[in-house]
CSV table of C-alpha atoms and ligand atoms in Angstrom, one decimal:
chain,number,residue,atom,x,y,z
R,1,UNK,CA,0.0,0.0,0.0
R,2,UNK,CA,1.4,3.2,-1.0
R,3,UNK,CA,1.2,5.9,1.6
R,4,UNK,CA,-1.1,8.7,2.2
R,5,UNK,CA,1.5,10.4,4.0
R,6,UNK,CA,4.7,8.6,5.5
R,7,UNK,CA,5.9,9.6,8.9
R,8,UNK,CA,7.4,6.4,8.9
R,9,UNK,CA,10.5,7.5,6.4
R,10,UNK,CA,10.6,10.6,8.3
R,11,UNK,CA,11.3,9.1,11.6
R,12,UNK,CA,13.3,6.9,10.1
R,13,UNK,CA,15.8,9.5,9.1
R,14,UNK,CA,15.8,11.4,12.5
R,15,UNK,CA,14.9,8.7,14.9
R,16,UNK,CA,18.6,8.8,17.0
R,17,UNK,CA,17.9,12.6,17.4
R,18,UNK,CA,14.3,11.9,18.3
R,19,UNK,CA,15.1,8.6,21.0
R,20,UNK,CA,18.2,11.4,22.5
R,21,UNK,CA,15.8,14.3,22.8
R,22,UNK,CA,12.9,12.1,24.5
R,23,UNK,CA,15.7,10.3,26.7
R,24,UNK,CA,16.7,14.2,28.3
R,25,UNK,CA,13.3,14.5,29.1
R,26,UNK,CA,12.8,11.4,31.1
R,27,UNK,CA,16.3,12.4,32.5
R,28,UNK,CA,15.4,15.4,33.5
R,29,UNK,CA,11.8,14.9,34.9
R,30,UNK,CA,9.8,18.3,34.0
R,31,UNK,CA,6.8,16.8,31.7
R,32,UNK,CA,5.0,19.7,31.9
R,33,UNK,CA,6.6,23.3,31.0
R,34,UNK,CA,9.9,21.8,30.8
R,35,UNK,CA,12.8,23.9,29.0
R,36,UNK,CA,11.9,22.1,25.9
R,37,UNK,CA,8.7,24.3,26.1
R,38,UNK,CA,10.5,27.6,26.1
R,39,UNK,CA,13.0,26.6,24.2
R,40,UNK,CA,10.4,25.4,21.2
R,41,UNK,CA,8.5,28.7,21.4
R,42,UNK,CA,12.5,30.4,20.6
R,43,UNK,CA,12.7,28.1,17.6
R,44,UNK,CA,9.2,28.9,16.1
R,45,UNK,CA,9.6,32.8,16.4
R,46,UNK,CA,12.9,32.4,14.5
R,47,UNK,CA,11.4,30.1,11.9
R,48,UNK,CA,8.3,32.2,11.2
R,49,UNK,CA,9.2,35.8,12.3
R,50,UNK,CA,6.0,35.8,14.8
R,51,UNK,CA,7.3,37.9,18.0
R,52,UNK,CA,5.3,35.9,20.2
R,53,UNK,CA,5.2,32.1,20.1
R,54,UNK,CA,3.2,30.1,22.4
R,55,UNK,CA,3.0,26.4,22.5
R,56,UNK,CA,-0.1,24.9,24.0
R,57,UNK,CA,-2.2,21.4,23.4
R,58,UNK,CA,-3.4,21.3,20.3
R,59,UNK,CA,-5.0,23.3,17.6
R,60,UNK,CA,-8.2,23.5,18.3
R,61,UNK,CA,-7.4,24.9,22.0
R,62,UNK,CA,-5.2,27.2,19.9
R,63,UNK,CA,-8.2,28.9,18.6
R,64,UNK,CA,-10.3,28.6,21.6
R,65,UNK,CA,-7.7,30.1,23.4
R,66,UNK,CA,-7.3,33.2,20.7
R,67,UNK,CA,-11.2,33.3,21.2
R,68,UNK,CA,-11.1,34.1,25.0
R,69,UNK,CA,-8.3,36.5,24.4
R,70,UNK,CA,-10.4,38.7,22.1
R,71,UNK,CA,-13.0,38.3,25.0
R,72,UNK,CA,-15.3,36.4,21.9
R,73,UNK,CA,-18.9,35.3,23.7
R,74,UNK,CA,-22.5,35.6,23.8
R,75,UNK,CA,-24.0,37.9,21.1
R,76,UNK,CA,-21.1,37.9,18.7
R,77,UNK,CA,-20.9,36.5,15.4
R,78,UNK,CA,-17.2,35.2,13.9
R,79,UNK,CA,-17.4,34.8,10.1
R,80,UNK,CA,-15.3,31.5,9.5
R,81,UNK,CA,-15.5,29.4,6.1
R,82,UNK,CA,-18.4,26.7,5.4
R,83,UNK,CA,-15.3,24.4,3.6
R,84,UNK,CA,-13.6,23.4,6.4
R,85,UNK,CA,-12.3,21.0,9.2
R,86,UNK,CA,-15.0,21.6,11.9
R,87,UNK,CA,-12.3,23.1,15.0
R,88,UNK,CA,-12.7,26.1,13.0
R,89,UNK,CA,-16.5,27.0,14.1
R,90,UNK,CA,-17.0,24.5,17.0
R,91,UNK,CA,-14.6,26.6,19.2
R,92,UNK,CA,-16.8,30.0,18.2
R,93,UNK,CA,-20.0,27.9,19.2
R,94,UNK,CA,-18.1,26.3,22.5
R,95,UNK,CA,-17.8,30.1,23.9
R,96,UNK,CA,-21.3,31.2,23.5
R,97,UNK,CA,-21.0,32.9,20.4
R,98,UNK,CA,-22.5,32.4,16.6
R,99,UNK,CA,-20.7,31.1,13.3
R,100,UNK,CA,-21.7,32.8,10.8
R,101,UNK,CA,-20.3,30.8,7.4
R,102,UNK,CA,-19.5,32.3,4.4
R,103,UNK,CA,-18.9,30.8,1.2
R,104,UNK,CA,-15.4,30.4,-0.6
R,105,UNK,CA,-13.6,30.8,-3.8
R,106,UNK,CA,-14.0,27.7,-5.5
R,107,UNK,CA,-10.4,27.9,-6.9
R,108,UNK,CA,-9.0,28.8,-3.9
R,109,UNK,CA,-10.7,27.0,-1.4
R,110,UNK,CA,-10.3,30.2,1.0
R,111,UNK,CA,-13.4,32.4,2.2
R,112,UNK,CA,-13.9,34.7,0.0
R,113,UNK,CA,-14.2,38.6,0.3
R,114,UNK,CA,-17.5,38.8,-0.9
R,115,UNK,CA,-19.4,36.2,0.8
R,116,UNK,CA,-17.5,37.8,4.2
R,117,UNK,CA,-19.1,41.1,3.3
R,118,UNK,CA,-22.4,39.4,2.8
R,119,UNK,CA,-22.2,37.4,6.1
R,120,UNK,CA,-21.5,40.4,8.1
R,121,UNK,CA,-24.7,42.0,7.2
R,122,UNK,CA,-26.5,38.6,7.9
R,123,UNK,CA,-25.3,39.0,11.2
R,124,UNK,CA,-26.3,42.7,11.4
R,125,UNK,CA,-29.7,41.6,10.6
R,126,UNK,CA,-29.3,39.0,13.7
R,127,UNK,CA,-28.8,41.8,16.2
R,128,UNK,CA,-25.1,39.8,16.7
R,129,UNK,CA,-22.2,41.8,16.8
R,130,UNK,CA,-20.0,40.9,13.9
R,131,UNK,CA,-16.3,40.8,16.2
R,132,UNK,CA,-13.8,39.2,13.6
R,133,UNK,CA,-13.1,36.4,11.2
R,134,UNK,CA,-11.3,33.0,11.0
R,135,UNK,CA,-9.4,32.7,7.7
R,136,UNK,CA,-8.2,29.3,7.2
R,137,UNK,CA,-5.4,28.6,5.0
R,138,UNK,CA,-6.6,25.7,3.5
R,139,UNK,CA,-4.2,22.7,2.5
R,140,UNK,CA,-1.8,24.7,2.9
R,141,UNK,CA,-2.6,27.8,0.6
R,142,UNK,CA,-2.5,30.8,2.7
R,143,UNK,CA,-6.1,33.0,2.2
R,144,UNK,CA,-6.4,36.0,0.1
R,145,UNK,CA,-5.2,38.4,3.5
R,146,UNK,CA,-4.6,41.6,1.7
R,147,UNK,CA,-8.8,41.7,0.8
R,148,UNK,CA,-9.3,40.1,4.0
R,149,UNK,CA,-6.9,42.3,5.5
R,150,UNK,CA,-8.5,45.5,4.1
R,151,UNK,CA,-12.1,44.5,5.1
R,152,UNK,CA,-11.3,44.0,8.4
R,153,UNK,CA,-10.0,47.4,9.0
R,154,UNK,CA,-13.0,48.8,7.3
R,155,UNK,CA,-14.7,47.1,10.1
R,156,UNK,CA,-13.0,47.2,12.6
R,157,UNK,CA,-12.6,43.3,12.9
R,158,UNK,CA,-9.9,41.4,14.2
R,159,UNK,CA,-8.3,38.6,12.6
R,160,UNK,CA,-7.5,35.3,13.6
R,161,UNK,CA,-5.7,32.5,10.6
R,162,UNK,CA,-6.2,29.4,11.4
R,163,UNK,CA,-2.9,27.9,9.8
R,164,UNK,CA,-3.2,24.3,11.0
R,165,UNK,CA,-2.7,23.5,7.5
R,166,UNK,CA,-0.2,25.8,6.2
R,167,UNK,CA,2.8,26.9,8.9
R,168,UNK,CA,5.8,27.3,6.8
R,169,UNK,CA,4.0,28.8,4.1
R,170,UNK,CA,4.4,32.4,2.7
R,171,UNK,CA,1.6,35.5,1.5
R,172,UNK,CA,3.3,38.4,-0.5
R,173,UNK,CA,6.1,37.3,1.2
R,174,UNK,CA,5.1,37.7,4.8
R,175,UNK,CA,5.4,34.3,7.0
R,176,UNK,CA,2.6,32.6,8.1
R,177,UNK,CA,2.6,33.0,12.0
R,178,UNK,CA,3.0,37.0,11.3
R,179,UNK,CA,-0.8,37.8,9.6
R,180,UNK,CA,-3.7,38.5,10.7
R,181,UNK,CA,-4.1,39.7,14.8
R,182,UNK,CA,-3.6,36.3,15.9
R,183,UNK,CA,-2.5,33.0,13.7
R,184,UNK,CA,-2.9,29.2,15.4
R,185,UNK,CA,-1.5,26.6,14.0
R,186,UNK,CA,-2.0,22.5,14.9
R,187,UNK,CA,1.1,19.9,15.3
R,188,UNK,CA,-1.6,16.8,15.0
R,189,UNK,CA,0.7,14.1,13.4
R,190,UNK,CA,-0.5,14.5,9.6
R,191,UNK,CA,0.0,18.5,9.5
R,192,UNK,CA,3.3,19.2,7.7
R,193,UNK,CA,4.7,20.0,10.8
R,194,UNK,CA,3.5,17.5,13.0
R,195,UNK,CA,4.0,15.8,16.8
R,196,UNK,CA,3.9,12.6,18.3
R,197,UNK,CA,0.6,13.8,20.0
R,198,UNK,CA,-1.1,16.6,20.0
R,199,UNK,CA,0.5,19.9,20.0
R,200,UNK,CA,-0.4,23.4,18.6
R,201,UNK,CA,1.2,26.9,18.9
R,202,UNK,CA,-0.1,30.9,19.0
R,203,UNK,CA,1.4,33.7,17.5
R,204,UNK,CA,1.0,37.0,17.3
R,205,UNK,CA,3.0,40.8,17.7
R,206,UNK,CA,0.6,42.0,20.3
R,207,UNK,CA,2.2,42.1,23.9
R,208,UNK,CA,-1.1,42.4,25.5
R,209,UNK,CA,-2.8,39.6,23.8
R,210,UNK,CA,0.8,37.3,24.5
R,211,UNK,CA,0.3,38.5,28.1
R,212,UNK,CA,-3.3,36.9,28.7
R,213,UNK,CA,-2.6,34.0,26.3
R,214,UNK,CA,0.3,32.7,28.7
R,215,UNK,CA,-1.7,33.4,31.7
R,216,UNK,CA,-4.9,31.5,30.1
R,217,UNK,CA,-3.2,28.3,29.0
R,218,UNK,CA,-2.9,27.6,32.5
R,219,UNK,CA,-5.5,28.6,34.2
R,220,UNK,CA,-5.4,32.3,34.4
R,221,UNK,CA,-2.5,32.5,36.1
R,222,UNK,CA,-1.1,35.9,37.7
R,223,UNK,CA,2.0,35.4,39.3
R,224,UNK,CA,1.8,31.9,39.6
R,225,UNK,CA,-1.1,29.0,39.2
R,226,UNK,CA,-2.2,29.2,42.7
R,227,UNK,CA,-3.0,32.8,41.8
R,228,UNK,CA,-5.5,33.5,39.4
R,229,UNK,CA,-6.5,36.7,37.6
R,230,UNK,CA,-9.0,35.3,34.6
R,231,UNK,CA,-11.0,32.5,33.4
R,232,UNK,CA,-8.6,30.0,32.1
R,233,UNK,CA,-8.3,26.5,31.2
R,234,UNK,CA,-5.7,23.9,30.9
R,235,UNK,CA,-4.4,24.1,27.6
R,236,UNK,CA,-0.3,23.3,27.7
R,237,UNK,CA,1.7,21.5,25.4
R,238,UNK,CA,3.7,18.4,27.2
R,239,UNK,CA,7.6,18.7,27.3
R,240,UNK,CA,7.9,15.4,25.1
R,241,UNK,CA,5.9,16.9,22.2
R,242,UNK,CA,8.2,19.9,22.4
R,243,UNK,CA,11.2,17.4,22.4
R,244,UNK,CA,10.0,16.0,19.3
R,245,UNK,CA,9.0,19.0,17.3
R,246,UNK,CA,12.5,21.3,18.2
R,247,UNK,CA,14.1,18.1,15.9
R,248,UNK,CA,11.4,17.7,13.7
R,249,UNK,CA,11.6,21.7,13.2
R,250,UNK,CA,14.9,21.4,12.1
R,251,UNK,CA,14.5,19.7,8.7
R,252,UNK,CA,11.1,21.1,8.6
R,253,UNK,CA,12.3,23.7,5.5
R,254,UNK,CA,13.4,20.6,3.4
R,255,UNK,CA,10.8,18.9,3.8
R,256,UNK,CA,8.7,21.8,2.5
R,257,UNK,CA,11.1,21.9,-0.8
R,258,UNK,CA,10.5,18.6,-1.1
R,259,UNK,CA,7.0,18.9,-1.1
R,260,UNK,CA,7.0,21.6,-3.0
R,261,UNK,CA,8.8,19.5,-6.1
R,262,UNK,CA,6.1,16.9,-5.5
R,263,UNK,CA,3.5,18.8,-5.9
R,264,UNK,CA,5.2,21.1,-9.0
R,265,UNK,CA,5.5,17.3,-10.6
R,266,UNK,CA,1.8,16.6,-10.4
R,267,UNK,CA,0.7,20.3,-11.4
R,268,UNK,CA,3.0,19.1,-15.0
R,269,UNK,CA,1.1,15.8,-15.0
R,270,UNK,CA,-2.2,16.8,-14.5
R,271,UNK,CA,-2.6,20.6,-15.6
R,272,UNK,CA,-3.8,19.5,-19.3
R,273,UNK,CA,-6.4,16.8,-18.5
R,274,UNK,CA,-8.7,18.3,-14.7
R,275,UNK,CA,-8.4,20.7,-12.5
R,276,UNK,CA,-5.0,21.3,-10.4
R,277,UNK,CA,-4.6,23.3,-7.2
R,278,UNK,CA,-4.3,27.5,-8.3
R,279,UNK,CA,-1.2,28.7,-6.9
R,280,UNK,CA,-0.6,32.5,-7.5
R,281,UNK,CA,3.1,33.6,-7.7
R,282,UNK,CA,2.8,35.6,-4.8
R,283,UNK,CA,1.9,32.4,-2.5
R,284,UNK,CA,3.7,29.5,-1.6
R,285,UNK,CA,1.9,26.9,0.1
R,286,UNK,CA,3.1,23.9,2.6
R,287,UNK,CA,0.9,21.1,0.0
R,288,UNK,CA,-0.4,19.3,3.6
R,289,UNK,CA,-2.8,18.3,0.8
R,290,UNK,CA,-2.4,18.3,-2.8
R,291,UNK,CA,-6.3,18.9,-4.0
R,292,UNK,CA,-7.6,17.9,-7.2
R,293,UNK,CA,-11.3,19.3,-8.8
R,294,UNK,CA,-12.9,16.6,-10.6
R,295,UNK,CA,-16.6,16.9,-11.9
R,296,UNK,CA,-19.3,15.1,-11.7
R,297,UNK,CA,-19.4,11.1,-10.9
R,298,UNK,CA,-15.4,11.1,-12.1
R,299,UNK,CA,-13.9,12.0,-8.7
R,300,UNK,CA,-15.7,8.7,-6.8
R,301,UNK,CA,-15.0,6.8,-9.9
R,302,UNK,CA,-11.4,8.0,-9.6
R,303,UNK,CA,-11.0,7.2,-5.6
R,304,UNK,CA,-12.1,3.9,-5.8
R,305,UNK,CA,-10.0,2.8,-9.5
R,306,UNK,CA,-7.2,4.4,-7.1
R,307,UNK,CA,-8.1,2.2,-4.2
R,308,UNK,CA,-7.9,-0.8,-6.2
R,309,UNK,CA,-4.4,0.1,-7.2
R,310,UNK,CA,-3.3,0.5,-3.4
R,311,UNK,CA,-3.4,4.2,-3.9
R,312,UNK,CA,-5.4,6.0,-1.3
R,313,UNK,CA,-6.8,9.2,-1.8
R,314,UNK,CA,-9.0,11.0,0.6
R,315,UNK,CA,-12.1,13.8,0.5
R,316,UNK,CA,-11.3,17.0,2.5
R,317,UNK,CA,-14.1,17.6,3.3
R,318,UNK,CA,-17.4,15.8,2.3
R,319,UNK,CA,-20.1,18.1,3.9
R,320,UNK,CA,-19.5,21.9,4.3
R,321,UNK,CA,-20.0,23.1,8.1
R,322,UNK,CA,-23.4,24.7,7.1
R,323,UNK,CA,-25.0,21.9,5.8
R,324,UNK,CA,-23.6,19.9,9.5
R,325,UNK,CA,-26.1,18.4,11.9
R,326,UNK,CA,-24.9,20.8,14.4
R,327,UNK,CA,-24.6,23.6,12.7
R,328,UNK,CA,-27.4,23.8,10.0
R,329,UNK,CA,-29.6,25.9,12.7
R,330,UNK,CA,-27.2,29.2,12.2
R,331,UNK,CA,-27.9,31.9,9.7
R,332,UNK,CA,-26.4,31.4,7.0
R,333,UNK,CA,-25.4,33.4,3.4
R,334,UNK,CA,-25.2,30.9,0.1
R,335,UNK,CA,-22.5,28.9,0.2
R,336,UNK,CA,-22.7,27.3,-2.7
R,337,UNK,CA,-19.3,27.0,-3.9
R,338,UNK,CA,-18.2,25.0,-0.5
R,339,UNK,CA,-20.8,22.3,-1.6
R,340,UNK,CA,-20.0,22.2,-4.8
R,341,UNK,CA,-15.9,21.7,-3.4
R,342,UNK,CA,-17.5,19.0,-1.3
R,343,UNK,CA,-18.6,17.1,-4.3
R,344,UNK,CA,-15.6,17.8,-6.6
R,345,UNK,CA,-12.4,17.7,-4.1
R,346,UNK,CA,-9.5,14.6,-4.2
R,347,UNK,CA,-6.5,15.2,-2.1
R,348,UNK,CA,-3.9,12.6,-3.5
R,349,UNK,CA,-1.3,10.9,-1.2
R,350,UNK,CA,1.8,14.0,-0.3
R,351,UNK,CA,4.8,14.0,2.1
R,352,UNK,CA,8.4,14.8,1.5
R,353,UNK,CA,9.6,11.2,1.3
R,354,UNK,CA,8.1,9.8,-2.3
R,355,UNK,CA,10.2,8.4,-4.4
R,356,UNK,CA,10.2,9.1,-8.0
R,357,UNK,CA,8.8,5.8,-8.4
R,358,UNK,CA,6.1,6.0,-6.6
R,359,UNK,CA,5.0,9.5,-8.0
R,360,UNK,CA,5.5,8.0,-11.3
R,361,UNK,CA,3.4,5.4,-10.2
R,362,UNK,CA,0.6,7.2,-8.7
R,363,UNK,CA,0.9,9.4,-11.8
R,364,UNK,CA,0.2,6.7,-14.5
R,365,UNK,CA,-2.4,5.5,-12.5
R,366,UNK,CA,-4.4,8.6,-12.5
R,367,UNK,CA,-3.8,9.7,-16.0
R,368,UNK,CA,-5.1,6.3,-16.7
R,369,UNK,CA,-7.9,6.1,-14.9
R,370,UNK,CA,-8.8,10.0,-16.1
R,371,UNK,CA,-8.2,8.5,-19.7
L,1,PLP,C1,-6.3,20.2,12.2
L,1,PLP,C2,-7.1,21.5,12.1
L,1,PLP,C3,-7.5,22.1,13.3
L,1,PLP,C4,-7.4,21.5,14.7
L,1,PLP,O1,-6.2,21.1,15.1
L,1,PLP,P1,-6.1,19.9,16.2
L,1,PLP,O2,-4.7,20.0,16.6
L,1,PLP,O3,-6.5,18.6,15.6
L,1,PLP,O4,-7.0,20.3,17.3
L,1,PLP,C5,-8.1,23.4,13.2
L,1,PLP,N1,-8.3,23.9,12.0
L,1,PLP,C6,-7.9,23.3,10.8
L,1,PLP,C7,-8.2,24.0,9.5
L,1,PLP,C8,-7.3,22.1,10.9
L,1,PLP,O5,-7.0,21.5,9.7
C-alpha cells in the first residue's frame, strides 16, 4: 500500500535525534513546562518571524484560546469558512457565540471577500455583533489576506488564521505565523509540521494579547497558578511533544522543498487533462494536501480505480459546516461554492519522502484512470 503520507521515512531519518531528545526529558523529569517548552517557542519565532510564540495542546485549544483573548462570547458573530475542518466553528459555538459561514472561492478553497461582506450583514440583521473572522489557510494555501486584510480594518474586525494546514507557508512574502491579529496553527501528526501527540502553537505581535494568552493556557495564572487573575483552562503543550518537534523543526524547510517538487510534478502531469490546485506567484503553500477538482461522478470513480491500485486518496471535506447536523440551525449566506468543493475535491497521497517511483506510479495511474 502506498502511503497517504509517510511519517514512517521521516522518523526513520531522524529517529537517534528523536530517541536522545525524549531520553533528556525522562532524564530530566519536568513533563510539563519543561525547557523544551521555552525553548520550542524560541525556535518557532525564529522560523516564522512571529514575536510571540506560544505552545499549548493542540490546535483546536489554539483557537479557543485566541477566542477568550479577544473576549469572543454571547452575542457575537465570527465569520469562518463553510469548507472546512470543523475546529474552525466549533470553538466559536463552544464560547457562546454564533458562526456565521461564508462561502469560498472555488479555486482557492479560502473564504472569500465577498461572501465575508455578505455574512457580516447577515449578522447585522441577527442583532449579533460581527467581532472578527477566522481565515483558514486551506491545505496549505494561505487565504487571500490583503482583501481580507483590508475589510477588516474597514470594520474594525480582528483577525484570527487558522494555519493548522499551512505553517511554513508564505503571502506576498510575509510568513505565516506573522498575519492577521492572531495566527494558530496545529502539530496533530498528519499536518506538515506534525508531533507525536497533540500539540499546537499561537502567534501574534501583540504584547497584551501574549500576556493573557500565557496566563490563560494555564488557568489564568497571575503570578503563579495558585493565583488566578481570569477565566482559564488547561491548555499546555507536554515537554515530550516539544522534544519531538524542536528536531522535527529542524529539517522542517526541506521537507517543505521537497514537497513543494512533488506537488510542482503533479501540477505538470495533470494541468492539461482536470483541475490542479491555483497557486498565484505571490503564494507558496506547505501542500499538507495536494487537492484535485474533478466533476461530476469522475472523482468517486477515480477514488475507488485508485483504491484498487493501493493508492489512497481522501475527500477533505465531504459536507460543508453549514449543511452539518450541528450547525445547520445558524444563519447562513449561500455557500454554494463549499458544496460544490465537497462534491468535486481529491487530495492525492503527499509528504516529502516519495520516491520518483512511486510518484511515477501514482501518476500513471491517475492519467489512466482519467483517460
Ligand atoms: C487540524 C485542524 C484544526 C485543529 O487542530 P487539532 O490540533 O487537531 O485540534 C483546526 N483547523 C484546521 C483547519 C485544521 O486542519
Amino acid at each position: 500500500m502506498t502511503a497517504f503520507i509517510d511519517l514512517q521515512a521521516q522518523q526513520a531519518g531522524i529517529r537517534d535525534k528523536i530517541d536522545l531528545a525524549i531520553t533528556k526529558v525522562l532524564d530530566h523529569g519536568q513533563y510539563i513546562m519543561g525547557p523544551e517548552v521555552a525553548q520550542l517557542e524560541t525556535d518557532l519565532s525564529v522560523f516564522c518571524g512571529a514575536k510571540h510564540s506560544l505552545s499549548c495542546s493542540n490546535g483546536t485549544d489554539a483557537l479557543s484560546l485566541a477566542l477568550m483573548a479577544l473576549n469572543v462570547g454571547a452575542g457575537d458573530a465570527v465569520i469562518v469558512p463553510s469548507f472546512t475542518f470543523v475546529a474552525t466553528a466549533e470553538v466559536v459555538s463552544l464560547l457562546g457565540a454564533t458562526p456565521i459561514f461564508a462561502d469560498i472561492d472555488i479555486n482557492s478553497f479560502n473564504i472569500s471577500t465577498e461572501s465575508i461582506v455578505e455574512a457580516y450583514t447577515l449578522a447585522k440583521q441577527h442583532d449579533l455583533t460581527p467581532k472578527g473572522i477566522i481565515a483558514v489557510d486551506l491545505f496549505g494555501r494561505p487565504a487571500d489576506y490583503s482583501a481580507i486584510e483590508k475589510y477588516c480594518t474597514e470594520q474594525g474586525l480582528w483577525l484570527i488564521s487558522d494555519a493548522a494546514q499551512s505553517f511554513g507557508a508564505t503571502y506576498q512574502n510575509r510568513n505565516v505565523g506573522t498575519i492577521g491579529t492572531i495566527t494558530t496553527t496545529s502539530f496533530f501528526p498528519a499536518k506538515p509540521l506534525g508531533c507525536y501527540g497533540d500539540g499546537g502553537a499561537i502567534f501574534t505581535d501583540n504584547d497584551d494579547i501574549a500576556q493573557t494568552l500565557t496566563s490563560m493556557r494555564i488557568h489564568g495564572k497571575g503570578s503563579n497558578k495558585y493565583d488566578n487573575i481570569r477565566i482559564g483552562t488547561n491548555a499546555r503543550m507536554d515537554t515530550l511533544q516539544a522534544a519531538i518537534l524542536i528536531e522535527k523543526l529542524k529539517i522542517f524547510s526541506d521537507e517543505i522543498k521537497a514537497r513543494n517538487i512533488l506537488a510542482q510534478k503533479y501540477h505538470n502531469a495533470f494541468k492539461d487533462i482536470v483541475q490542479i490546485p491555483d497557486i498565484p506567484d505571490e503564494i507558496t503553500s506547505t501542500w499538507a494536501q495536494y487537492t484535485l477538482r474533478i466533476d461530476g461522478g469522475r472523482r468517486d470513480n477515480l477514488a475507488s480505480t485508485l483504491k484498487g491500485q493501493d493508492i489512497p486518496t481522501v475527500v477533505y471535506y465531504p459536507i460543508p459546516l453549514h449543511l452539518q447536523k450541528a450547525y445547520q440551525h445558524y444563519p447562513q449566506v449561500n455557500c454554494s461554492a463549499s458544496e460544490l468543493a465537497t462534491q468535486q475535491v481529491l487530495s492525492l497521497p503527499m509528504h516529502p519522502y516519495m520516491d520518483e517511483q512511486t510518484s511515477d506510479m501514482i501518476i500513471d495511474a491517475v492519467k489512466k484512470a482519467l483517460a
